[in-house]
Coordinates of C-alpha atoms and ligand atoms in Angstrom, one line a residue:
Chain L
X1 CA 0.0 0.0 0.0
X2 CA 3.0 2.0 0.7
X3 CA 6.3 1.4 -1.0
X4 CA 9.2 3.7 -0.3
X5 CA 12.1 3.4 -3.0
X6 CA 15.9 5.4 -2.6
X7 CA 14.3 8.1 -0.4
X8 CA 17.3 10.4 1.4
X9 CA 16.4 13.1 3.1
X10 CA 18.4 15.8 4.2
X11 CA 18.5 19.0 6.8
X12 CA 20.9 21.3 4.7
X13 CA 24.4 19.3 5.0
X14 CA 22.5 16.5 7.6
X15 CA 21.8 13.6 5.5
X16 CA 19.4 11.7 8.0
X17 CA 17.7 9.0 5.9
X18 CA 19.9 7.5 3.1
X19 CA 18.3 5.3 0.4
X20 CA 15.6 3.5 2.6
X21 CA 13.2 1.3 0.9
X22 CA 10.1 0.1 2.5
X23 CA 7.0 -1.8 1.2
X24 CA 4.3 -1.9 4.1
X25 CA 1.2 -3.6 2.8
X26 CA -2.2 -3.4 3.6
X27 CA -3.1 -4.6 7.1
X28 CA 0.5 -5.1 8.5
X29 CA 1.6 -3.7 11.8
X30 CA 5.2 -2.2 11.1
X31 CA 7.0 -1.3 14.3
X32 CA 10.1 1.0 13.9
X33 CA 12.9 0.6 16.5
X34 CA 16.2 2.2 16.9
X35 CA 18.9 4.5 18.5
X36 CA 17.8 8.4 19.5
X37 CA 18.6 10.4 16.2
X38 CA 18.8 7.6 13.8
X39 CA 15.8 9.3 11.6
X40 CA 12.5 6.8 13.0
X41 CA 10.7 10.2 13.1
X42 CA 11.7 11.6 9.7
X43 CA 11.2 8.4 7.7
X44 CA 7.6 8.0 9.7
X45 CA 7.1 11.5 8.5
X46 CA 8.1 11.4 4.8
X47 CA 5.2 8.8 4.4
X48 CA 3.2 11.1 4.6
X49 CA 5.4 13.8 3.2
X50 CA 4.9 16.3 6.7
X51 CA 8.8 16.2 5.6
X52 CA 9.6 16.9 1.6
X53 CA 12.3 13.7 0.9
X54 CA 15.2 15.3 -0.8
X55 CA 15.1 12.3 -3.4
X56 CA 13.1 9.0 -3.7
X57 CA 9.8 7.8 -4.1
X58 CA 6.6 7.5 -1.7
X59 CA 4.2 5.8 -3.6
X60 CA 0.9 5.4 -1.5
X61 CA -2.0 3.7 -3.6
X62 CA -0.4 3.9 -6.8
X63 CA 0.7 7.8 -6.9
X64 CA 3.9 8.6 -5.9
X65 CA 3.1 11.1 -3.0
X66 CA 6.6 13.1 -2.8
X67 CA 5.8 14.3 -6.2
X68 CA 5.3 18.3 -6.0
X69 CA 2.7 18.4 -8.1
X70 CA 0.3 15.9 -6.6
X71 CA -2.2 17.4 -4.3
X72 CA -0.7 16.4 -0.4
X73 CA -3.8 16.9 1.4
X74 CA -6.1 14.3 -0.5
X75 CA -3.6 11.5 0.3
X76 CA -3.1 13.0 3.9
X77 CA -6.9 12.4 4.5
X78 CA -6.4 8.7 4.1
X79 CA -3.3 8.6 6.1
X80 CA -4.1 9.1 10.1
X81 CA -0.9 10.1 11.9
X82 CA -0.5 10.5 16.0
X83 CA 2.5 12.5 17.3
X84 CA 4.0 12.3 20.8
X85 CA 2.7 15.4 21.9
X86 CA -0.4 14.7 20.8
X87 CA -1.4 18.1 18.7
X88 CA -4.6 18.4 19.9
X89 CA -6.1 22.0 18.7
X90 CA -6.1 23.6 22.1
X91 CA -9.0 26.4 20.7
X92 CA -11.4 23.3 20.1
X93 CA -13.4 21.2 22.3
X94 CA -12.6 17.4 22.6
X95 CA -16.0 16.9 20.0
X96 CA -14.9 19.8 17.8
X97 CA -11.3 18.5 17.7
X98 CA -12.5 15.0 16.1
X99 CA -15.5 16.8 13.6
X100 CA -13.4 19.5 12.7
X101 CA -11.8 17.6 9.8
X102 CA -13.9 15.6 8.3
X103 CA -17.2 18.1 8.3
X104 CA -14.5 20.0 6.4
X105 CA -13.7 17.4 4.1
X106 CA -17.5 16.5 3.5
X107 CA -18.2 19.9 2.8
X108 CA -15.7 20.3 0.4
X109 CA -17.1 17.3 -1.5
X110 CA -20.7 18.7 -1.5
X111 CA -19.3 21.9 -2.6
X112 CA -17.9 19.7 -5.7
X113 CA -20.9 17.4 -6.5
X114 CA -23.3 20.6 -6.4
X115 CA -21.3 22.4 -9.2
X116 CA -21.7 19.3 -11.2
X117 CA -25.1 18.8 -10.6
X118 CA -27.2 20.7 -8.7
X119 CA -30.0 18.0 -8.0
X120 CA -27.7 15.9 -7.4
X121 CA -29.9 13.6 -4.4
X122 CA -26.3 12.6 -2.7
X123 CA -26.1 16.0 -2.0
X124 CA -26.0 16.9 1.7
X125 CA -27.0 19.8 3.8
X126 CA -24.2 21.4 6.2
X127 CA -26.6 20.9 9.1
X128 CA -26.7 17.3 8.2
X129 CA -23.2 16.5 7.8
X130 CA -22.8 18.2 11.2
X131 CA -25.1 15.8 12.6
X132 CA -23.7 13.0 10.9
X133 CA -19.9 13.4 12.3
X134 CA -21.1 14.6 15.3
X135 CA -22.9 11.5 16.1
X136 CA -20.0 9.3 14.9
X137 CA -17.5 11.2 17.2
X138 CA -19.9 10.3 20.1
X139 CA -19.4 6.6 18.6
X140 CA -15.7 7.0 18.7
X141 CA -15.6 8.9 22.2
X142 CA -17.6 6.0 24.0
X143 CA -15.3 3.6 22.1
X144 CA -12.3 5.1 24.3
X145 CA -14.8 5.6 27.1
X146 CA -14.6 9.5 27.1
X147 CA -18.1 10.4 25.7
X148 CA -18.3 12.3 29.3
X149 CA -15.6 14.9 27.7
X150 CA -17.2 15.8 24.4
X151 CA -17.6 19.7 25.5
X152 CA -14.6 20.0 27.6
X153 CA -11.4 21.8 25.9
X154 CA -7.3 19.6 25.7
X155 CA -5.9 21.2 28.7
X156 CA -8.3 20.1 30.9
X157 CA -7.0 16.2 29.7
X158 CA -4.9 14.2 31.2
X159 CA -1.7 13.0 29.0
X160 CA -3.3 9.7 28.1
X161 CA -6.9 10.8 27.6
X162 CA -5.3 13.1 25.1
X163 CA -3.5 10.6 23.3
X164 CA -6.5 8.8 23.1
X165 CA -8.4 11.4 21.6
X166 CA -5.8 12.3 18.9
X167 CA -6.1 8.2 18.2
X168 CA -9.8 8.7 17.2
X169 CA -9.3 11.9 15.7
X170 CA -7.8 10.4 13.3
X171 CA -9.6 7.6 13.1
X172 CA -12.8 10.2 12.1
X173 CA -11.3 10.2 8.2
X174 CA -11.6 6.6 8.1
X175 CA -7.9 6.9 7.2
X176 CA -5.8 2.9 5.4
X177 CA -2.7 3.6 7.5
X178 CA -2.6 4.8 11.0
X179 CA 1.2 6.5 11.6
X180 CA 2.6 6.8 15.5
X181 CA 5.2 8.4 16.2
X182 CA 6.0 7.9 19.5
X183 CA 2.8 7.7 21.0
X184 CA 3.3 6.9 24.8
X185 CA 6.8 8.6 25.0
X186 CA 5.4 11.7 26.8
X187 CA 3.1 10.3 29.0
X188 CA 3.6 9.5 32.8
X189 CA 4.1 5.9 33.3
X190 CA 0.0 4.7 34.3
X191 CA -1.2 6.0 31.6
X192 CA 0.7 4.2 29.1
X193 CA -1.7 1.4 29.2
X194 CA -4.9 3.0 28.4
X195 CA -3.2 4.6 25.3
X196 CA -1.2 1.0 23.6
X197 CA -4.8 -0.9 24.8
X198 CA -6.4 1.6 22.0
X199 CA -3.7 0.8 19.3
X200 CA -3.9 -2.9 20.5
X201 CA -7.7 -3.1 19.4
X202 CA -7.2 -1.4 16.2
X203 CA -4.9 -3.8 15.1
X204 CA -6.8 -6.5 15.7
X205 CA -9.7 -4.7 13.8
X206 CA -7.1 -5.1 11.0
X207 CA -5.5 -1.7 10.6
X208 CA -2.8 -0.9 8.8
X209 CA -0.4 0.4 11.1
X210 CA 3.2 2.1 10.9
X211 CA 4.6 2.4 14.6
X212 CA 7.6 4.6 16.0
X213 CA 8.1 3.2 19.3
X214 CA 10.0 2.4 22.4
X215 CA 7.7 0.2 23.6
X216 CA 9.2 -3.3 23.0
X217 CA 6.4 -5.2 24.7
X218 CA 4.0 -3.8 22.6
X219 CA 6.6 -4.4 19.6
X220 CA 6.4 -8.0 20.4
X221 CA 3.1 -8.7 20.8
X222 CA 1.5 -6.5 17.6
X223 CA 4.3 -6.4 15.1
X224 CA 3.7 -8.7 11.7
X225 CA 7.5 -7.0 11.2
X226 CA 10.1 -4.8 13.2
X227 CA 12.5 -2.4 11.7
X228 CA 15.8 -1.3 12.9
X229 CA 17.4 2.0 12.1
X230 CA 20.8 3.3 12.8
X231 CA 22.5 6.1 11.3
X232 CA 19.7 6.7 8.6
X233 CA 19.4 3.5 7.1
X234 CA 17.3 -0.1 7.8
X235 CA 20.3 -1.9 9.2
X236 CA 18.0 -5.1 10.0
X237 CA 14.1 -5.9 9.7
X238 CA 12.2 -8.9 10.5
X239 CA 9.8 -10.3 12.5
X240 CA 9.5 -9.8 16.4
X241 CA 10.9 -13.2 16.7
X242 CA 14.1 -12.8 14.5
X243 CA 14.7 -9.5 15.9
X244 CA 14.6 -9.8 19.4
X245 CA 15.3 -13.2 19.9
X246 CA 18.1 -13.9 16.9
X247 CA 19.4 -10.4 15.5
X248 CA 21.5 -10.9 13.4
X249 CA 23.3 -7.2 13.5
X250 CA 25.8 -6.2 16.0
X251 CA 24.2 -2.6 15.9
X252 CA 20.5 -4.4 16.5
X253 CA 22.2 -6.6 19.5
X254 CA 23.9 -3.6 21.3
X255 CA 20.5 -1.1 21.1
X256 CA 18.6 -4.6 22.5
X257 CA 20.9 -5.1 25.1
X258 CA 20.5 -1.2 26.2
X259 CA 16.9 -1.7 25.9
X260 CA 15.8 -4.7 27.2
Chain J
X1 CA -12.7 81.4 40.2
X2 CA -15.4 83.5 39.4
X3 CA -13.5 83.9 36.3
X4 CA -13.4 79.8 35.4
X5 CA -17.3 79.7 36.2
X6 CA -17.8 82.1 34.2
X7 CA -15.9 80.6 31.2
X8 CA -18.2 77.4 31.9
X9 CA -20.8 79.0 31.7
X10 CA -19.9 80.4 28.0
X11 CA -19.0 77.0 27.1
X12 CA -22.7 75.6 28.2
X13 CA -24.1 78.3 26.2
X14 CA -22.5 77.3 23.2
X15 CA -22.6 73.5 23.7
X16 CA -26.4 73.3 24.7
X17 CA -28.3 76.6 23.9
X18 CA -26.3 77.2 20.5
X19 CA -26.4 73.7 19.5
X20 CA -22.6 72.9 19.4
X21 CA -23.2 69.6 21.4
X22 CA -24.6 68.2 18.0
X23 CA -21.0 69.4 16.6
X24 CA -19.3 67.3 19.1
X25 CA -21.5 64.4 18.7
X26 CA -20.5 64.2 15.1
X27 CA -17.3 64.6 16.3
X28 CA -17.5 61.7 18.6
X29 CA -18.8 59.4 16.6
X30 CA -16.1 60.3 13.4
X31 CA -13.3 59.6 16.2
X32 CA -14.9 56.2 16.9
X33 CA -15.9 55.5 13.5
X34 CA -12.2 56.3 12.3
X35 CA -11.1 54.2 14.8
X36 CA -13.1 51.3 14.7
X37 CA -13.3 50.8 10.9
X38 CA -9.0 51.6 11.2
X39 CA -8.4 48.8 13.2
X40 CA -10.3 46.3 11.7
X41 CA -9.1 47.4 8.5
X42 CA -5.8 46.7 9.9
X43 CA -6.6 43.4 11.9
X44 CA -7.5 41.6 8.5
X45 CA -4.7 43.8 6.2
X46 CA -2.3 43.1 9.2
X47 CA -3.6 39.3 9.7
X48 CA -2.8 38.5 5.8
X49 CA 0.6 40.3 5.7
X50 CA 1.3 38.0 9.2
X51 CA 0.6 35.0 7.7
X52 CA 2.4 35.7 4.2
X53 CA 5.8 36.3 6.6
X54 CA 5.1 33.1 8.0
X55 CA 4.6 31.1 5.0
X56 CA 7.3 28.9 3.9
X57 CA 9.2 30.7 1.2
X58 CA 10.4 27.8 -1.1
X59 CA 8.2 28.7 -4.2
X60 CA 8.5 32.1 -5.9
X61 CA 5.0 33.5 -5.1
X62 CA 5.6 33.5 -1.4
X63 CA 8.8 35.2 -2.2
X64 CA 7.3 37.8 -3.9
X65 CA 4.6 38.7 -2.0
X66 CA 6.8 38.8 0.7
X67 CA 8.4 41.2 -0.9
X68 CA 5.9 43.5 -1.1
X69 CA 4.8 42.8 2.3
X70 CA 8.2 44.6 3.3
X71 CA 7.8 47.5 1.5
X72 CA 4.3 48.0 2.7
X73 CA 5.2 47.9 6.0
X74 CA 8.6 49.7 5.5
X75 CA 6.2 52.5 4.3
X76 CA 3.7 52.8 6.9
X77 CA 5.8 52.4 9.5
X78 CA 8.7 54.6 7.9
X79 CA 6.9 57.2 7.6
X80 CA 4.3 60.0 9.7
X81 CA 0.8 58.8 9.4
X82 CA 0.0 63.3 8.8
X83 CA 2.5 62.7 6.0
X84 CA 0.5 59.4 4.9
X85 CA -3.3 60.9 5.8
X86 CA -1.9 64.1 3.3
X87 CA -0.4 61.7 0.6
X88 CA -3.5 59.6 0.1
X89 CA -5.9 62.7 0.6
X90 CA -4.2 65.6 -1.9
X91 CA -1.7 63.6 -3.8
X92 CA -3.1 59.9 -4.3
X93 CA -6.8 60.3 -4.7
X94 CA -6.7 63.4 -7.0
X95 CA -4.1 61.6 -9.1
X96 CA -6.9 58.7 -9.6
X97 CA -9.5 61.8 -10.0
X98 CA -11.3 60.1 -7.2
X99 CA -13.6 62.2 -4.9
X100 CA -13.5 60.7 -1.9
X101 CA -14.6 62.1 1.6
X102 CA -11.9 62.8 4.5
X103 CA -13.5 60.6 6.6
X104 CA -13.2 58.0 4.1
X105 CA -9.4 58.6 3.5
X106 CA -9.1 58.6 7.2
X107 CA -10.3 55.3 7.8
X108 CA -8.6 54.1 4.8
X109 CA -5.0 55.7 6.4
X110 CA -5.5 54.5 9.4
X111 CA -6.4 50.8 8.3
X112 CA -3.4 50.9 6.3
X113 CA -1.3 52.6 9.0
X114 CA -2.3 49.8 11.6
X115 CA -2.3 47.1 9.3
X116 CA 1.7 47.3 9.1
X117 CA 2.0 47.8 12.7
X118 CA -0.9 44.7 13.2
X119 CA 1.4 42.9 11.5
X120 CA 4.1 42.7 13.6
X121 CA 2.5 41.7 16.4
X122 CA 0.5 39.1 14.7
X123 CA 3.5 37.6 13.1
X124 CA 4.6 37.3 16.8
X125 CA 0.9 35.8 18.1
X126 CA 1.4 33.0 15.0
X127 CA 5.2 32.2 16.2
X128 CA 4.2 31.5 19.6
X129 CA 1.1 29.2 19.0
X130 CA 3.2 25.9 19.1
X131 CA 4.2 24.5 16.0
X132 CA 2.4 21.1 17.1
X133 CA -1.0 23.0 16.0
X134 CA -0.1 23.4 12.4
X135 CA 1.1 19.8 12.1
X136 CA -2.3 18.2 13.5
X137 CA -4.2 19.8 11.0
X138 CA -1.9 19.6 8.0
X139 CA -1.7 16.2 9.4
X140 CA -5.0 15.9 8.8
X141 CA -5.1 16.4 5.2
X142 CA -6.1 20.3 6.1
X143 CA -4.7 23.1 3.6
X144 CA -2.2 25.6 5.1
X145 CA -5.0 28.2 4.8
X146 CA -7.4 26.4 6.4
X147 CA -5.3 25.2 9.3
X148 CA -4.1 28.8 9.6
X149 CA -7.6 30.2 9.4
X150 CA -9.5 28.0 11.9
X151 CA -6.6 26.7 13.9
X152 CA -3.7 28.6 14.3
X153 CA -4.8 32.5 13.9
X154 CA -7.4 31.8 16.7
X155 CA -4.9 31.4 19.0
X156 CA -2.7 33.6 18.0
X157 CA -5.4 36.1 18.2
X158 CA -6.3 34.9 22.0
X159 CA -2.5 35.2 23.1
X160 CA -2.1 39.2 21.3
X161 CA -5.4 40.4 22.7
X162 CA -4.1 42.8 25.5
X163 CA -1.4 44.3 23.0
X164 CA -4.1 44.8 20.8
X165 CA -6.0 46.5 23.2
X166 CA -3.3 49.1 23.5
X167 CA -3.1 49.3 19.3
X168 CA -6.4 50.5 19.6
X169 CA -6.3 52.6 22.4
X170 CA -3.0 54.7 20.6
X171 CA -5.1 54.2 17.5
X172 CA -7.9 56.1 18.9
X173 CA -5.6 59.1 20.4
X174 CA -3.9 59.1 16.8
X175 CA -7.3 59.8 15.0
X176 CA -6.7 63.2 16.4
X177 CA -4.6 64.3 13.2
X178 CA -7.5 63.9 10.9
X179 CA -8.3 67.4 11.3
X180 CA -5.4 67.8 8.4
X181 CA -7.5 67.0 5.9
X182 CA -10.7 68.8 7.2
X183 CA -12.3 66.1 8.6
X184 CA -14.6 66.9 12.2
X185 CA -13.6 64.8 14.9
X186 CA -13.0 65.6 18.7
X187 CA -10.7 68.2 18.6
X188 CA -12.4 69.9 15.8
X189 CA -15.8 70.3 17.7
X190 CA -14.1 71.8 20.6
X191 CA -12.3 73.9 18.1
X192 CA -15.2 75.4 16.8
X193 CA -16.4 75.8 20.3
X194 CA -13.8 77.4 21.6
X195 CA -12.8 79.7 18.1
X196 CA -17.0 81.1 19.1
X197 CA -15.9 83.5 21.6
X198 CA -12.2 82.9 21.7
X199 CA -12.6 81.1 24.8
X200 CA -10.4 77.8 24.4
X201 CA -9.4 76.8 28.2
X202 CA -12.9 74.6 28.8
X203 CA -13.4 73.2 25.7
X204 CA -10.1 71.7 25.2
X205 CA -10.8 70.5 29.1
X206 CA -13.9 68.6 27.7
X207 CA -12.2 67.0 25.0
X208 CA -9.4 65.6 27.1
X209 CA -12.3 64.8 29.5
X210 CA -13.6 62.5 27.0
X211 CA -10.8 61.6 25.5
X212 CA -10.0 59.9 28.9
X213 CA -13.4 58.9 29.4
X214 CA -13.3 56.7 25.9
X215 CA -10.2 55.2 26.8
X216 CA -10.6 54.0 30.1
X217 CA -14.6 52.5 28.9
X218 CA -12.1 51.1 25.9
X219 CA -9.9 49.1 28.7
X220 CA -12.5 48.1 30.9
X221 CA -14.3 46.2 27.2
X222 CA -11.1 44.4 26.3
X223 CA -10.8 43.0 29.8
X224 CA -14.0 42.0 29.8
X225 CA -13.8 39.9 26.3
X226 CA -10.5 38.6 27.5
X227 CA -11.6 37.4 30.3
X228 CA -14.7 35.6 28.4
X229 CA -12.0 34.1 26.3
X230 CA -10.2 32.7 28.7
X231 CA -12.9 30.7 30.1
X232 CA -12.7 27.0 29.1
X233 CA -9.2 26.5 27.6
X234 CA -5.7 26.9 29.8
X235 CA -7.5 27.3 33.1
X236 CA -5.5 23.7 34.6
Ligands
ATP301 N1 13.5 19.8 11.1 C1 14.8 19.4 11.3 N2 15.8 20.3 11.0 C2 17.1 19.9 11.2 N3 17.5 18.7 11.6 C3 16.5 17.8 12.0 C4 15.1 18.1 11.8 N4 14.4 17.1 12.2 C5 15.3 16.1 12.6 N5 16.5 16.6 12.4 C6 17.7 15.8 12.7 O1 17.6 14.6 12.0 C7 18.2 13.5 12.8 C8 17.2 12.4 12.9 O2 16.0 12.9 13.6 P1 14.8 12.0 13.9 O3 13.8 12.9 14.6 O4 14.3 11.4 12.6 O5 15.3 10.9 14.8 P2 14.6 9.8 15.7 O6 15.1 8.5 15.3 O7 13.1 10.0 15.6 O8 15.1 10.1 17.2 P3 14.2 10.1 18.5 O9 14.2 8.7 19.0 O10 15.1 11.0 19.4 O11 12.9 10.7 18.3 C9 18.6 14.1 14.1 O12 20.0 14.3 14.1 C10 17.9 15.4 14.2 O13 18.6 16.3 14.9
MG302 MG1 11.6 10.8 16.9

């Protein structure tokens, strides 16, 4: 679904990623493991371009993403991504947060379908679409078991209810691919849980799922593969098994044995 | 003392019995008019220019609006707004062979004026909403624009609100040039009061006397909608 070929990217004379290829498929769990700076974040980003490769290809459903021409923000739609610090919109409440896009979105596409054809029956009023999204972020809400904080703004969340929010916010564009980066890293140690049993139950719904993490329990249990990066490149990938139990590297042994 | 009495009492004459008030009134309500439309001339003038300085300049057409932005502001901040109010009003505007009305040309300075200097300290509101918020929406599949319009710019707005306050407040005690160009506003209505009978000293009293008055209601609004804003969000 996603196939990476010879992407670098650099920051000016940095060169962080060089000449990663990548092929995650639809419905695998890909966990990303590896040493503090070794550009996890930065290739978890250029999937969905929120960094411009310098060279290389992202192709995502058959158009090749990294291309300047194409238009970003379609592809991004289908492409959920959760950061560490979770980026709630801090103006918005918690409901708000998860309508915001995709009332946007459906708008947009009303907007589109009206100029073709005015009679169009598909066509939807705004008031309906509100009511629409609005009742399916209640769905996702009670899913995580915080339909209670619909109306109340970010910062009066805890870390992990936040985290948990961003998870369905994303989720609200019924997005292929879900991309973490880092998820739990900035939360305080109980609330860790709450946040991984979310990711847990999307992968068993079958989710495609791309996963920066340092979380090696977690990396063990839902990986179909695990990545290791050092110094910008894949130096090993396999499955949980082969990695932790039989790396072959010397690079993947040392990080494990600092890790584990 | 007698003598001060006296002068108020020539003053109430003229303001009540001889009509001036209705002079003042129209003064009044130019200055807040000016005012008013200024600065919200200059929020949006000053909001766009913001966000142009804040837009990644990899692609030519943010360079060269940028650009421009630069002069613009060089302008309006280089120079005295009487120099700019004068400019636009006997050099621009009959160049165009536009007749235009010296209110009009005063609100149009003045939007322009405090659109270069909204700028600034918009630019500032945008760089100190965390970068995180432009990432969740782009993230999202959300435009620039759109992100900016509905996520970022809120905030920003929230976080400049008291210096804003005071833009408006020096806005309003700037308004008191417009006179230059023959437009009536405060000081020209107590002017014309005082030029009556060559009795200035209670007049020009008033006016600062209202002057104050406005500036202090002014204050007491913006902490009110401050405070409203503040409600819900950041009150952990
Ligand atoms: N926007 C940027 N500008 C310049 N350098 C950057 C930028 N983003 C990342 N880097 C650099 O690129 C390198 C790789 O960063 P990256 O964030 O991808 O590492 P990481 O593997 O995610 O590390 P961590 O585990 O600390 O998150 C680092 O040396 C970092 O300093
Ligand atoms: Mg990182």
């Amino acid at each position: 679904m996603i196939k990476v070929s010879n992407l670098c990217k650099s920051f000016g004379e940095l060169e962080v990623l060089k000449n990663v290829d990548i092929h995650i498929t639809r419905g695998e769990k890909v966990v990303i493991i590896g040493p503090s700076g070794s550009g996890k974040s930065t290739l978890l980003r250029c999937l969905n371009c929120m960094e411009d490769p310098t060279s290389g290809s992202v192709v995502f459903n058959g158009v090749d993403i990294a291309d300047p021409k194409v238009d970003i923000n379609i592809h991004r739609q289908r492409m959920g991504m959760v950061f560490q610090h979770f980026n709630l919109f801090n103006n918005k409440t918690v409901i708000q947060n998860i309508m915001l896009a995709p009332v946007y979105v459906e708008k947009k596409r009303m907007r589109k379908l009206r100029r073709k054809n005015p009679n169009n029956e598909k066509i939807k009023s705004t008031a309906e679409i509100k009511a629409e999204e609005k009742e399916k972020a209640i769905n996702l809400l009670r899913r995580i078991g915080l339909e209670d904080k619909a109306d109340e703004y970010p910062s009066r969340l805890s870390g992990g209810q936040k985290q948990r929010v961003a998870i369905v916010r994303a989720l609200a564009m019924n997005p292929e691919v879900m991309l973490f980066d880092e998820p739990t890293s900035a939360l305080d140690p109980e609330m860790v849980g709450e946040v991984l049993e979310v990711m847990k139950s999307l992968a068993k719904e079958g989710m495609t799922m791309v996963v920066v993490t340092h979380e090696m329990g977690f990396a063990k249990e839902v990986a179909d593969r695990v990545v290791f990066m050092a110094d910008g490149v894949i130096a090993e990938e396999g499955t949980p098994a082969d990695i932790f139990e039989n790396p072959k590297n010397p690079r993947t042994q040392q990080f494990l044995q600092c890790v584990l | 003392m007698g003598n001060f009495g006296k002068k108020i009492n020539i003053f109430l004459e003229s303001f009540i019995e001889h009509g001036a008030y209705n002079k003042v009134l129209e003064g009044l309500s130019n200055t807040i008019l000016i005012a008013v439309m200024g600065h919200i001339i200059g929020i949006v003038i000053g909001t766009l220019i913001a966000t142009v300085r804040v837009i990644p300049k990899y692609k030519l057409l943010p360079r060269v609006l940028n650009g421009f932005c630069s002069f613009y502001v060089g302008f309006f901040r280089g120079t005295p707004i009487v120099v700019q109010l004068l400019l636009f009003y006997y050099v621009l505007f009959p160049l165009l062979g536009v007749r235009i009305t010296a209110v009009a040309v005063s609100i149009l300075v003045f939007g322009l004026n405090s659109g270069a200097y909204i700028s600034e300290v918009m630019r500032g509101g945008i760089l100190s909403v965390d970068s995180g918020q432009m990432e969740g929406g782009r993230a999202m599949g959300l435009s620039f624009s759109t992100t900016m319009l509905k996520i970022v710019i809120p905030q920003a707005i929230k976080n400049i609100l008291p210096t804003m306050g005071n833009e408006f407040i020096a806005l309003i005690k700037e308004t008191s040039i417009v006179s230059f160009v023959g437009a009536t506003d405060l000081y020209v209505a107590f002017n014309y009061i005082g030029s009556n009978n060559y009795e200035f000293m209670v007049p020009y009293l008033a006016m600062a006397v209202i002057y104050i008055v406005l500036v202090l209601v002014i204050s007491l609004l913006i902490k009110i909608m401050e405070r409203s804003l503040r409600k819900g969000d950041k009150s952990i």
